[in-house]
JSON list of C-alpha atoms and ligand atoms in Angstrom, two decimals:
[
{"chain": "A", "resi": 253, "resn": "MET", "atom": "CA", "xyz": [23.92, 26.84, -18.83]},
{"chain": "A", "resi": 254, "resn": "THR", "atom": "CA", "xyz": [20.92, 26.95, -16.49]},
{"chain": "A", "resi": 255, "resn": "THR", "atom": "CA", "xyz": [21.10, 28.81, -13.19]},
{"chain": "A", "resi": 256, "resn": "PRO", "atom": "CA", "xyz": [20.80, 26.59, -10.12]},
{"chain": "A", "resi": 257, "resn": "ILE", "atom": "CA", "xyz": [17.37, 26.60, -8.50]},
{"chain": "A", "resi": 258, "resn": "GLY", "atom": "CA", "xyz": [17.25, 27.00, -4.72]},
{"chain": "A", "resi": 259, "resn": "VAL", "atom": "CA", "xyz": [15.47, 24.49, -2.51]},
{"chain": "A", "resi": 260, "resn": "TYR", "atom": "CA", "xyz": [12.01, 25.55, -1.32]},
{"chain": "A", "resi": 261, "resn": "ILE", "atom": "CA", "xyz": [10.82, 22.09, -0.18]},
{"chain": "A", "resi": 262, "resn": "SER", "atom": "CA", "xyz": [13.58, 19.50, 0.13]},
{"chain": "A", "resi": 263, "resn": "GLU", "atom": "CA", "xyz": [13.61, 15.94, -1.14]},
{"chain": "A", "resi": 264, "resn": "SER", "atom": "CA", "xyz": [13.46, 14.58, 2.42]},
{"chain": "A", "resi": 265, "resn": "GLN", "atom": "CA", "xyz": [10.60, 16.91, 3.44]},
{"chain": "A", "resi": 266, "resn": "ILE", "atom": "CA", "xyz": [8.65, 15.70, 0.39]},
{"chain": "A", "resi": 267, "resn": "ALA", "atom": "CA", "xyz": [9.39, 12.02, 1.10]},
{"chain": "A", "resi": 268, "resn": "LYS", "atom": "CA", "xyz": [8.27, 12.38, 4.73]},
{"chain": "A", "resi": 269, "resn": "ARG", "atom": "CA", "xyz": [5.03, 14.15, 3.80]},
{"chain": "A", "resi": 270, "resn": "VAL", "atom": "CA", "xyz": [4.20, 11.70, 0.98]},
{"chain": "A", "resi": 271, "resn": "LYS", "atom": "CA", "xyz": [4.57, 8.83, 3.46]},
{"chain": "A", "resi": 272, "resn": "GLU", "atom": "CA", "xyz": [2.27, 10.62, 5.95]},
{"chain": "A", "resi": 273, "resn": "LEU", "atom": "CA", "xyz": [-0.37, 11.21, 3.26]},
{"chain": "A", "resi": 274, "resn": "ALA", "atom": "CA", "xyz": [-0.23, 7.55, 2.24]},
{"chain": "A", "resi": 275, "resn": "GLU", "atom": "CA", "xyz": [-0.67, 6.52, 5.87]},
{"chain": "A", "resi": 276, "resn": "LEU", "atom": "CA", "xyz": [-3.79, 8.69, 6.16]},
{"chain": "A", "resi": 277, "resn": "ILE", "atom": "CA", "xyz": [-5.16, 7.11, 2.97]},
{"chain": "A", "resi": 278, "resn": "ASN", "atom": "CA", "xyz": [-4.28, 3.59, 4.16]},
{"chain": "A", "resi": 279, "resn": "ARG", "atom": "CA", "xyz": [-6.16, 4.26, 7.39]},
{"chain": "A", "resi": 280, "resn": "ASP", "atom": "CA", "xyz": [-9.21, 5.88, 5.76]},
{"chain": "A", "resi": 281, "resn": "TYR", "atom": "CA", "xyz": [-9.58, 3.15, 3.13]},
{"chain": "A", "resi": 282, "resn": "ALA", "atom": "CA", "xyz": [-8.60, 0.11, 5.21]},
{"chain": "A", "resi": 283, "resn": "ASP", "atom": "CA", "xyz": [-10.10, -3.02, 3.59]},
{"chain": "A", "resi": 284, "resn": "GLN", "atom": "CA", "xyz": [-11.38, -0.98, 0.63]},
{"chain": "A", "resi": 285, "resn": "GLU", "atom": "CA", "xyz": [-10.24, -0.55, -2.96]},
{"chain": "A", "resi": 286, "resn": "ILE", "atom": "CA", "xyz": [-9.20, 2.80, -4.39]},
{"chain": "A", "resi": 287, "resn": "ILE", "atom": "CA", "xyz": [-8.41, 4.25, -7.78]},
{"chain": "A", "resi": 288, "resn": "LEU", "atom": "CA", "xyz": [-5.92, 7.10, -7.95]},
{"chain": "A", "resi": 289, "resn": "VAL", "atom": "CA", "xyz": [-6.69, 9.48, -10.79]},
{"chain": "A", "resi": 290, "resn": "CYS", "atom": "CA", "xyz": [-3.35, 11.05, -11.65]},
{"chain": "A", "resi": 291, "resn": "ILE", "atom": "CA", "xyz": [-3.60, 14.44, -13.33]},
{"chain": "A", "resi": 292, "resn": "LEU", "atom": "CA", "xyz": [-0.93, 14.56, -16.01]},
{"chain": "A", "resi": 293, "resn": "ASN", "atom": "CA", "xyz": [1.67, 15.77, -16.49]},
{"chain": "A", "resi": 294, "resn": "GLY", "atom": "CA", "xyz": [2.59, 17.49, -13.24]},
{"chain": "A", "resi": 295, "resn": "SER", "atom": "CA", "xyz": [1.42, 14.77, -10.83]},
{"chain": "A", "resi": 296, "resn": "PHE", "atom": "CA", "xyz": [3.17, 11.75, -12.29]},
{"chain": "A", "resi": 297, "resn": "ILE", "atom": "CA", "xyz": [6.13, 11.75, -9.90]},
{"chain": "A", "resi": 298, "resn": "PHE", "atom": "CA", "xyz": [4.06, 12.53, -6.80]},
{"chain": "A", "resi": 299, "resn": "CYS", "atom": "CA", "xyz": [1.48, 9.91, -7.79]},
{"chain": "A", "resi": 300, "resn": "ALA", "atom": "CA", "xyz": [4.16, 7.25, -8.37]},
{"chain": "A", "resi": 301, "resn": "ASP", "atom": "CA", "xyz": [5.70, 7.86, -4.94]},
{"chain": "A", "resi": 302, "resn": "LEU", "atom": "CA", "xyz": [2.31, 8.06, -3.21]},
{"chain": "A", "resi": 303, "resn": "MET", "atom": "CA", "xyz": [1.09, 4.86, -4.87]},
{"chain": "A", "resi": 304, "resn": "ARG", "atom": "CA", "xyz": [4.15, 2.91, -3.74]},
{"chain": "A", "resi": 305, "resn": "ALA", "atom": "CA", "xyz": [3.46, 3.93, -0.12]},
{"chain": "A", "resi": 306, "resn": "ILE", "atom": "CA", "xyz": [-0.19, 2.83, -0.32]},
{"chain": "A", "resi": 307, "resn": "THR", "atom": "CA", "xyz": [-0.89, -0.61, 1.14]},
{"chain": "A", "resi": 308, "resn": "VAL", "atom": "CA", "xyz": [-4.62, -0.95, 0.38]},
{"chain": "A", "resi": 309, "resn": "ASN", "atom": "CA", "xyz": [-5.82, -2.36, -2.95]},
{"chain": "A", "resi": 310, "resn": "VAL", "atom": "CA", "xyz": [-4.98, 0.41, -5.42]},
{"chain": "A", "resi": 311, "resn": "GLN", "atom": "CA", "xyz": [-5.20, 1.12, -9.15]},
{"chain": "A", "resi": 312, "resn": "VAL", "atom": "CA", "xyz": [-4.24, 4.15, -11.18]},
{"chain": "A", "resi": 313, "resn": "GLU", "atom": "CA", "xyz": [-5.91, 6.02, -14.05]},
{"chain": "A", "resi": 314, "resn": "PHE", "atom": "CA", "xyz": [-4.74, 9.13, -15.88]},
{"chain": "A", "resi": 315, "resn": "ILE", "atom": "CA", "xyz": [-6.41, 12.36, -16.93]},
{"chain": "A", "resi": 316, "resn": "SER", "atom": "CA", "xyz": [-4.80, 15.09, -18.95]},
{"chain": "A", "resi": 317, "resn": "VAL", "atom": "CA", "xyz": [-6.10, 18.62, -19.16]},
{"chain": "A", "resi": 318, "resn": "SER", "atom": "CA", "xyz": [-4.33, 21.76, -20.15]},
{"chain": "A", "resi": 319, "resn": "SER", "atom": "CA", "xyz": [-5.01, 25.25, -18.86]},
{"chain": "A", "resi": 320, "resn": "TYR", "atom": "CA", "xyz": [-1.59, 26.84, -18.63]},
{"chain": "A", "resi": 321, "resn": "HIS", "atom": "CA", "xyz": [0.50, 28.87, -20.99]},
{"chain": "A", "resi": 322, "resn": "GLY", "atom": "CA", "xyz": [3.80, 29.74, -19.33]},
{"chain": "A", "resi": 323, "resn": "ALA", "atom": "CA", "xyz": [3.20, 30.93, -15.77]},
{"chain": "A", "resi": 324, "resn": "VAL", "atom": "CA", "xyz": [-0.28, 32.40, -16.20]},
{"chain": "A", "resi": 325, "resn": "SER", "atom": "CA", "xyz": [-3.51, 30.51, -15.48]},
{"chain": "A", "resi": 326, "resn": "THR", "atom": "CA", "xyz": [-6.21, 31.18, -18.04]},
{"chain": "A", "resi": 327, "resn": "GLY", "atom": "CA", "xyz": [-9.01, 29.06, -16.61]},
{"chain": "A", "resi": 328, "resn": "ASP", "atom": "CA", "xyz": [-9.55, 27.92, -20.20]},
{"chain": "A", "resi": 329, "resn": "ILE", "atom": "CA", "xyz": [-9.41, 24.15, -19.69]},
{"chain": "A", "resi": 330, "resn": "GLN", "atom": "CA", "xyz": [-8.84, 21.74, -22.54]},
{"chain": "A", "resi": 331, "resn": "PHE", "atom": "CA", "xyz": [-9.45, 17.98, -22.22]},
{"chain": "A", "resi": 332, "resn": "ARG", "atom": "CA", "xyz": [-6.72, 15.75, -23.63]},
{"chain": "A", "resi": 333, "resn": "LEU", "atom": "CA", "xyz": [-7.15, 12.30, -22.01]},
{"chain": "A", "resi": 334, "resn": "ASP", "atom": "CA", "xyz": [-9.85, 10.73, -19.84]},
{"chain": "A", "resi": 335, "resn": "VAL", "atom": "CA", "xyz": [-9.92, 7.64, -17.59]},
{"chain": "A", "resi": 336, "resn": "LYS", "atom": "CA", "xyz": [-10.22, 4.30, -19.39]},
{"chain": "A", "resi": 337, "resn": "GLN", "atom": "CA", "xyz": [-12.37, 2.29, -16.97]},
{"chain": "A", "resi": 338, "resn": "SER", "atom": "CA", "xyz": [-15.82, 2.78, -15.45]},
{"chain": "A", "resi": 339, "resn": "LEU", "atom": "CA", "xyz": [-15.69, 4.61, -12.11]},
{"chain": "A", "resi": 340, "resn": "VAL", "atom": "CA", "xyz": [-19.25, 3.68, -11.13]},
{"chain": "A", "resi": 341, "resn": "GLY", "atom": "CA", "xyz": [-19.30, 2.71, -7.44]},
{"chain": "A", "resi": 342, "resn": "LYS", "atom": "CA", "xyz": [-15.50, 3.13, -7.08]},
{"chain": "A", "resi": 343, "resn": "ASN", "atom": "CA", "xyz": [-13.53, 5.05, -4.46]},
{"chain": "A", "resi": 344, "resn": "ILE", "atom": "CA", "xyz": [-11.67, 7.76, -6.33]},
{"chain": "A", "resi": 345, "resn": "ILE", "atom": "CA", "xyz": [-8.81, 9.91, -5.14]},
{"chain": "A", "resi": 346, "resn": "ILE", "atom": "CA", "xyz": [-7.70, 12.62, -7.55]},
{"chain": "A", "resi": 347, "resn": "VAL", "atom": "CA", "xyz": [-3.95, 13.10, -7.30]},
{"chain": "A", "resi": 348, "resn": "GLU", "atom": "CA", "xyz": [-2.85, 16.61, -8.23]},
{"chain": "A", "resi": 349, "resn": "ASP", "atom": "CA", "xyz": [0.49, 18.36, -8.01]},
{"chain": "A", "resi": 350, "resn": "ILE", "atom": "CA", "xyz": [-0.78, 21.81, -7.10]},
{"chain": "A", "resi": 351, "resn": "VAL", "atom": "CA", "xyz": [-4.04, 23.67, -6.61]},
{"chain": "A", "resi": 352, "resn": "ASP", "atom": "CA", "xyz": [-3.54, 27.28, -7.66]},
{"chain": "A", "resi": 353, "resn": "THR", "atom": "CA", "xyz": [-6.74, 29.09, -8.68]},
{"chain": "A", "resi": 354, "resn": "GLY", "atom": "CA", "xyz": [-8.68, 25.85, -8.17]},
{"chain": "A", "resi": 355, "resn": "LEU", "atom": "CA", "xyz": [-10.32, 26.20, -11.59]},
{"chain": "A", "resi": 356, "resn": "THR", "atom": "CA", "xyz": [-8.79, 22.97, -12.95]},
{"chain": "A", "resi": 357, "resn": "LEU", "atom": "CA", "xyz": [-9.85, 20.99, -9.90]},
{"chain": "A", "resi": 358, "resn": "SER", "atom": "CA", "xyz": [-13.41, 22.29, -9.72]},
{"chain": "A", "resi": 359, "resn": "PHE", "atom": "CA", "xyz": [-13.77, 21.36, -13.40]},
{"chain": "A", "resi": 360, "resn": "LEU", "atom": "CA", "xyz": [-12.29, 17.89, -12.78]},
{"chain": "A", "resi": 361, "resn": "LEU", "atom": "CA", "xyz": [-14.34, 17.23, -9.63]},
{"chain": "A", "resi": 362, "resn": "GLU", "atom": "CA", "xyz": [-17.48, 18.09, -11.58]},
{"chain": "A", "resi": 363, "resn": "HIS", "atom": "CA", "xyz": [-16.39, 15.88, -14.48]},
{"chain": "A", "resi": 364, "resn": "LEU", "atom": "CA", "xyz": [-15.58, 12.88, -12.26]},
{"chain": "A", "resi": 365, "resn": "ARG", "atom": "CA", "xyz": [-18.79, 13.26, -10.25]},
{"chain": "A", "resi": 366, "resn": "THR", "atom": "CA", "xyz": [-20.75, 12.56, -13.45]},
{"chain": "A", "resi": 367, "resn": "LYS", "atom": "CA", "xyz": [-19.05, 9.13, -13.55]},
{"chain": "A", "resi": 368, "resn": "ARG", "atom": "CA", "xyz": [-20.99, 8.20, -10.36]},
{"chain": "A", "resi": 369, "resn": "PRO", "atom": "CA", "xyz": [-18.14, 6.99, -8.09]},
{"chain": "A", "resi": 370, "resn": "ASN", "atom": "CA", "xyz": [-18.93, 5.74, -4.57]},
{"chain": "A", "resi": 371, "resn": "SER", "atom": "CA", "xyz": [-16.61, 8.40, -3.16]},
{"chain": "A", "resi": 372, "resn": "LEU", "atom": "CA", "xyz": [-14.50, 11.20, -4.58]},
{"chain": "A", "resi": 373, "resn": "ARG", "atom": "CA", "xyz": [-11.64, 12.85, -2.71]},
{"chain": "A", "resi": 374, "resn": "LEU", "atom": "CA", "xyz": [-8.74, 15.08, -3.60]},
{"chain": "A", "resi": 375, "resn": "CYS", "atom": "CA", "xyz": [-5.09, 14.67, -2.72]},
{"chain": "A", "resi": 376, "resn": "SER", "atom": "CA", "xyz": [-2.80, 17.54, -3.68]},
{"chain": "A", "resi": 377, "resn": "LEU", "atom": "CA", "xyz": [0.87, 17.88, -2.90]},
{"chain": "A", "resi": 378, "resn": "LEU", "atom": "CA", "xyz": [0.66, 21.68, -2.88]},
{"chain": "A", "resi": 379, "resn": "LEU", "atom": "CA", "xyz": [-1.95, 24.40, -2.38]},
{"chain": "A", "resi": 380, "resn": "LYS", "atom": "CA", "xyz": [-1.58, 28.14, -2.90]},
{"chain": "A", "resi": 381, "resn": "LYS", "atom": "CA", "xyz": [-4.45, 29.10, -0.62]},
{"chain": "A", "resi": 382, "resn": "ALA", "atom": "CA", "xyz": [-4.09, 32.83, -1.29]},
{"chain": "A", "resi": 383, "resn": "ARG", "atom": "CA", "xyz": [-4.68, 32.26, -5.02]},
{"chain": "A", "resi": 384, "resn": "LEU", "atom": "CA", "xyz": [-7.93, 30.26, -4.86]},
{"chain": "A", "resi": 385, "resn": "LYS", "atom": "CA", "xyz": [-10.63, 31.76, -7.06]},
{"chain": "A", "resi": 386, "resn": "THR", "atom": "CA", "xyz": [-13.20, 29.08, -6.32]},
{"chain": "A", "resi": 387, "resn": "PRO", "atom": "CA", "xyz": [-13.57, 26.99, -3.14]},
{"chain": "A", "resi": 388, "resn": "VAL", "atom": "CA", "xyz": [-11.82, 23.63, -3.47]},
{"chain": "A", "resi": 389, "resn": "HIS", "atom": "CA", "xyz": [-11.54, 21.27, -0.52]},
{"chain": "A", "resi": 390, "resn": "VAL", "atom": "CA", "xyz": [-8.28, 19.31, -0.44]},
{"chain": "A", "resi": 391, "resn": "ASP", "atom": "CA", "xyz": [-8.86, 16.14, 1.60]},
{"chain": "A", "resi": 392, "resn": "TYR", "atom": "CA", "xyz": [-5.17, 15.17, 1.67]},
{"chain": "A", "resi": 393, "resn": "LEU", "atom": "CA", "xyz": [-2.80, 18.11, 1.44]},
{"chain": "A", "resi": 394, "resn": "GLY", "atom": "CA", "xyz": [0.98, 17.98, 1.36]},
{"chain": "A", "resi": 395, "resn": "PHE", "atom": "CA", "xyz": [1.99, 21.61, 1.84]},
{"chain": "A", "resi": 396, "resn": "ASP", "atom": "CA", "xyz": [0.20, 24.96, 1.91]},
{"chain": "A", "resi": 397, "resn": "ILE", "atom": "CA", "xyz": [2.63, 27.29, 0.12]},
{"chain": "A", "resi": 398, "resn": "GLU", "atom": "CA", "xyz": [3.10, 31.00, -0.56]},
{"chain": "A", "resi": 399, "resn": "ASP", "atom": "CA", "xyz": [2.08, 32.63, -3.82]},
{"chain": "A", "resi": 400, "resn": "LYS", "atom": "CA", "xyz": [5.24, 31.68, -5.73]},
{"chain": "A", "resi": 401, "resn": "PHE", "atom": "CA", "xyz": [5.64, 29.82, -9.01]},
{"chain": "A", "resi": 402, "resn": "VAL", "atom": "CA", "xyz": [7.23, 26.51, -8.07]},
{"chain": "A", "resi": 403, "resn": "ILE", "atom": "CA", "xyz": [9.00, 23.88, -10.15]},
{"chain": "A", "resi": 404, "resn": "GLY", "atom": "CA", "xyz": [10.49, 20.43, -9.68]},
{"chain": "A", "resi": 405, "resn": "TYR", "atom": "CA", "xyz": [9.21, 17.05, -8.46]},
{"chain": "A", "resi": 406, "resn": "GLY", "atom": "CA", "xyz": [6.98, 16.90, -11.54]},
{"chain": "A", "resi": 407, "resn": "LEU", "atom": "CA", "xyz": [6.09, 20.59, -11.67]},
{"chain": "A", "resi": 408, "resn": "ASP", "atom": "CA", "xyz": [7.25, 22.50, -14.71]},
{"chain": "A", "resi": 409, "resn": "TYR", "atom": "CA", "xyz": [7.80, 25.88, -16.23]},
{"chain": "A", "resi": 410, "resn": "ASP", "atom": "CA", "xyz": [7.07, 25.49, -19.95]},
{"chain": "A", "resi": 411, "resn": "GLY", "atom": "CA", "xyz": [7.85, 21.77, -19.78]},
{"chain": "A", "resi": 412, "resn": "ARG", "atom": "CA", "xyz": [11.16, 22.14, -17.96]},
{"chain": "A", "resi": 413, "resn": "TYR", "atom": "CA", "xyz": [12.48, 21.35, -14.46]},
{"chain": "A", "resi": 414, "resn": "ARG", "atom": "CA", "xyz": [10.15, 18.39, -13.78]},
{"chain": "A", "resi": 415, "resn": "GLU", "atom": "CA", "xyz": [13.18, 16.20, -13.05]},
{"chain": "A", "resi": 416, "resn": "LEU", "atom": "CA", "xyz": [14.37, 18.22, -10.04]},
{"chain": "A", "resi": 417, "resn": "PRO", "atom": "CA", "xyz": [14.12, 15.90, -6.99]},
{"chain": "A", "resi": 418, "resn": "TYR", "atom": "CA", "xyz": [13.06, 18.85, -4.80]},
{"chain": "A", "resi": 419, "resn": "ILE", "atom": "CA", "xyz": [10.68, 21.80, -5.18]},
{"chain": "A", "resi": 420, "resn": "GLY", "atom": "CA", "xyz": [12.18, 25.18, -5.98]},
{"chain": "A", "resi": 421, "resn": "VAL", "atom": "CA", "xyz": [10.85, 28.61, -6.85]},
{"chain": "A", "resi": 422, "resn": "TYR", "atom": "CA", "xyz": [11.17, 29.58, -10.49]},
{"chain": "A", "resi": 423, "resn": "GLY", "atom": "CA", "xyz": [13.64, 32.43, -10.84]},
{"chain": "A", "resi": 424, "resn": "GLU", "atom": "CA", "xyz": [15.10, 32.07, -7.32]},
{"chain": "A", "resi": 425, "resn": "SER", "atom": "CA", "xyz": [18.53, 30.52, -6.96]},
{"chain": "B", "resi": 601, "resn": "LIG", "atom": "P1", "xyz": [-5.37, 25.99, -11.29]},
{"chain": "B", "resi": 601, "resn": "LIG", "atom": "O1", "xyz": [-6.48, 25.60, -12.21]},
{"chain": "B", "resi": 601, "resn": "LIG", "atom": "O2", "xyz": [-5.10, 27.47, -11.36]},
{"chain": "B", "resi": 601, "resn": "LIG", "atom": "O3", "xyz": [-5.60, 25.55, -9.86]},
{"chain": "B", "resi": 601, "resn": "LIG", "atom": "O4", "xyz": [-4.05, 25.37, -11.86]},
{"chain": "B", "resi": 601, "resn": "LIG", "atom": "C1", "xyz": [-3.66, 24.11, -11.57]},
{"chain": "B", "resi": 601, "resn": "LIG", "atom": "C2", "xyz": [-2.55, 23.66, -12.49]},
{"chain": "B", "resi": 601, "resn": "LIG", "atom": "O5", "xyz": [-1.70, 24.73, -12.90]},
{"chain": "B", "resi": 601, "resn": "LIG", "atom": "C3", "xyz": [-1.65, 22.71, -11.74]},
{"chain": "B", "resi": 601, "resn": "LIG", "atom": "O6", "xyz": [-2.10, 21.40, -11.89]},
{"chain": "B", "resi": 601, "resn": "LIG", "atom": "C4", "xyz": [-0.31, 22.96, -12.39]},
{"chain": "B", "resi": 601, "resn": "LIG", "atom": "O7", "xyz": [-0.17, 22.13, -13.51]},
{"chain": "B", "resi": 601, "resn": "LIG", "atom": "C5", "xyz": [-0.34, 24.39, -12.83]},
{"chain": "B", "resi": 601, "resn": "LIG", "atom": "N1", "xyz": [0.33, 25.27, -11.84]},
{"chain": "B", "resi": 601, "resn": "LIG", "atom": "C6", "xyz": [-0.24, 26.13, -10.99]},
{"chain": "B", "resi": 601, "resn": "LIG", "atom": "N2", "xyz": [0.65, 26.75, -10.23]},
{"chain": "B", "resi": 601, "resn": "LIG", "atom": "C7", "xyz": [1.84, 26.24, -10.59]},
{"chain": "B", "resi": 601, "resn": "LIG", "atom": "C8", "xyz": [3.19, 26.47, -10.13]},
{"chain": "B", "resi": 601, "resn": "LIG", "atom": "O8", "xyz": [3.49, 27.24, -9.21]},
{"chain": "B", "resi": 601, "resn": "LIG", "atom": "N3", "xyz": [4.14, 25.73, -10.75]},
{"chain": "B", "resi": 601, "resn": "LIG", "atom": "C9", "xyz": [3.89, 24.86, -11.75]},
{"chain": "B", "resi": 601, "resn": "LIG", "atom": "N4", "xyz": [2.65, 24.61, -12.20]},
{"chain": "B", "resi": 601, "resn": "LIG", "atom": "C10", "xyz": [1.64, 25.31, -11.63]},
{"chain": "B", "resi": 602, "resn": "LIG", "atom": "MG1", "xyz": [-1.29, 19.80, -12.76]}
]
């Protein structure tokens, strides 16, 4: 039996903010084409919802890196999967679930810059500003949150809780 997880950011708050982010993207990229680069696994639900609210010409690619063991960030990033198409001259938006230390994102921004896109921006559902170890600019941010370990809406603790439709704090009921 698992203990119930309390609501930190509700399903309706998430839906409203995702729609607002998509509207900003639709406005900024009017008449242009974009490629969302979804960072697996945590971002798959956010990216799917965001993509369905985007009205400009949009494609999706996936990247998988791993830097976490339980709830502690190591900064030791391992590459598992890279994008499948050329990004030369393309408008890229990285879609991330959460920026914590920022180490994963600074690594990924650097990596994607070498693929010579026309533009490269970052969209993250969550940011723990107090935890940043390296400066990372989030162009499209959902919520700036406290230094708590959150789960749900794609975010996991050791692979669990991704299916929660809301965001909760691990260990808080
Ligand atoms: P960073 O490199 O420290 O910014 O870590 C980013 C990655 O760590 C995110 O993409 C998440 O997969 C994971 N992560 C960081 N904080 C949390 C959290 O509170 N809950 C779940 N995953 C987290
Ligand atoms: Mg992630």
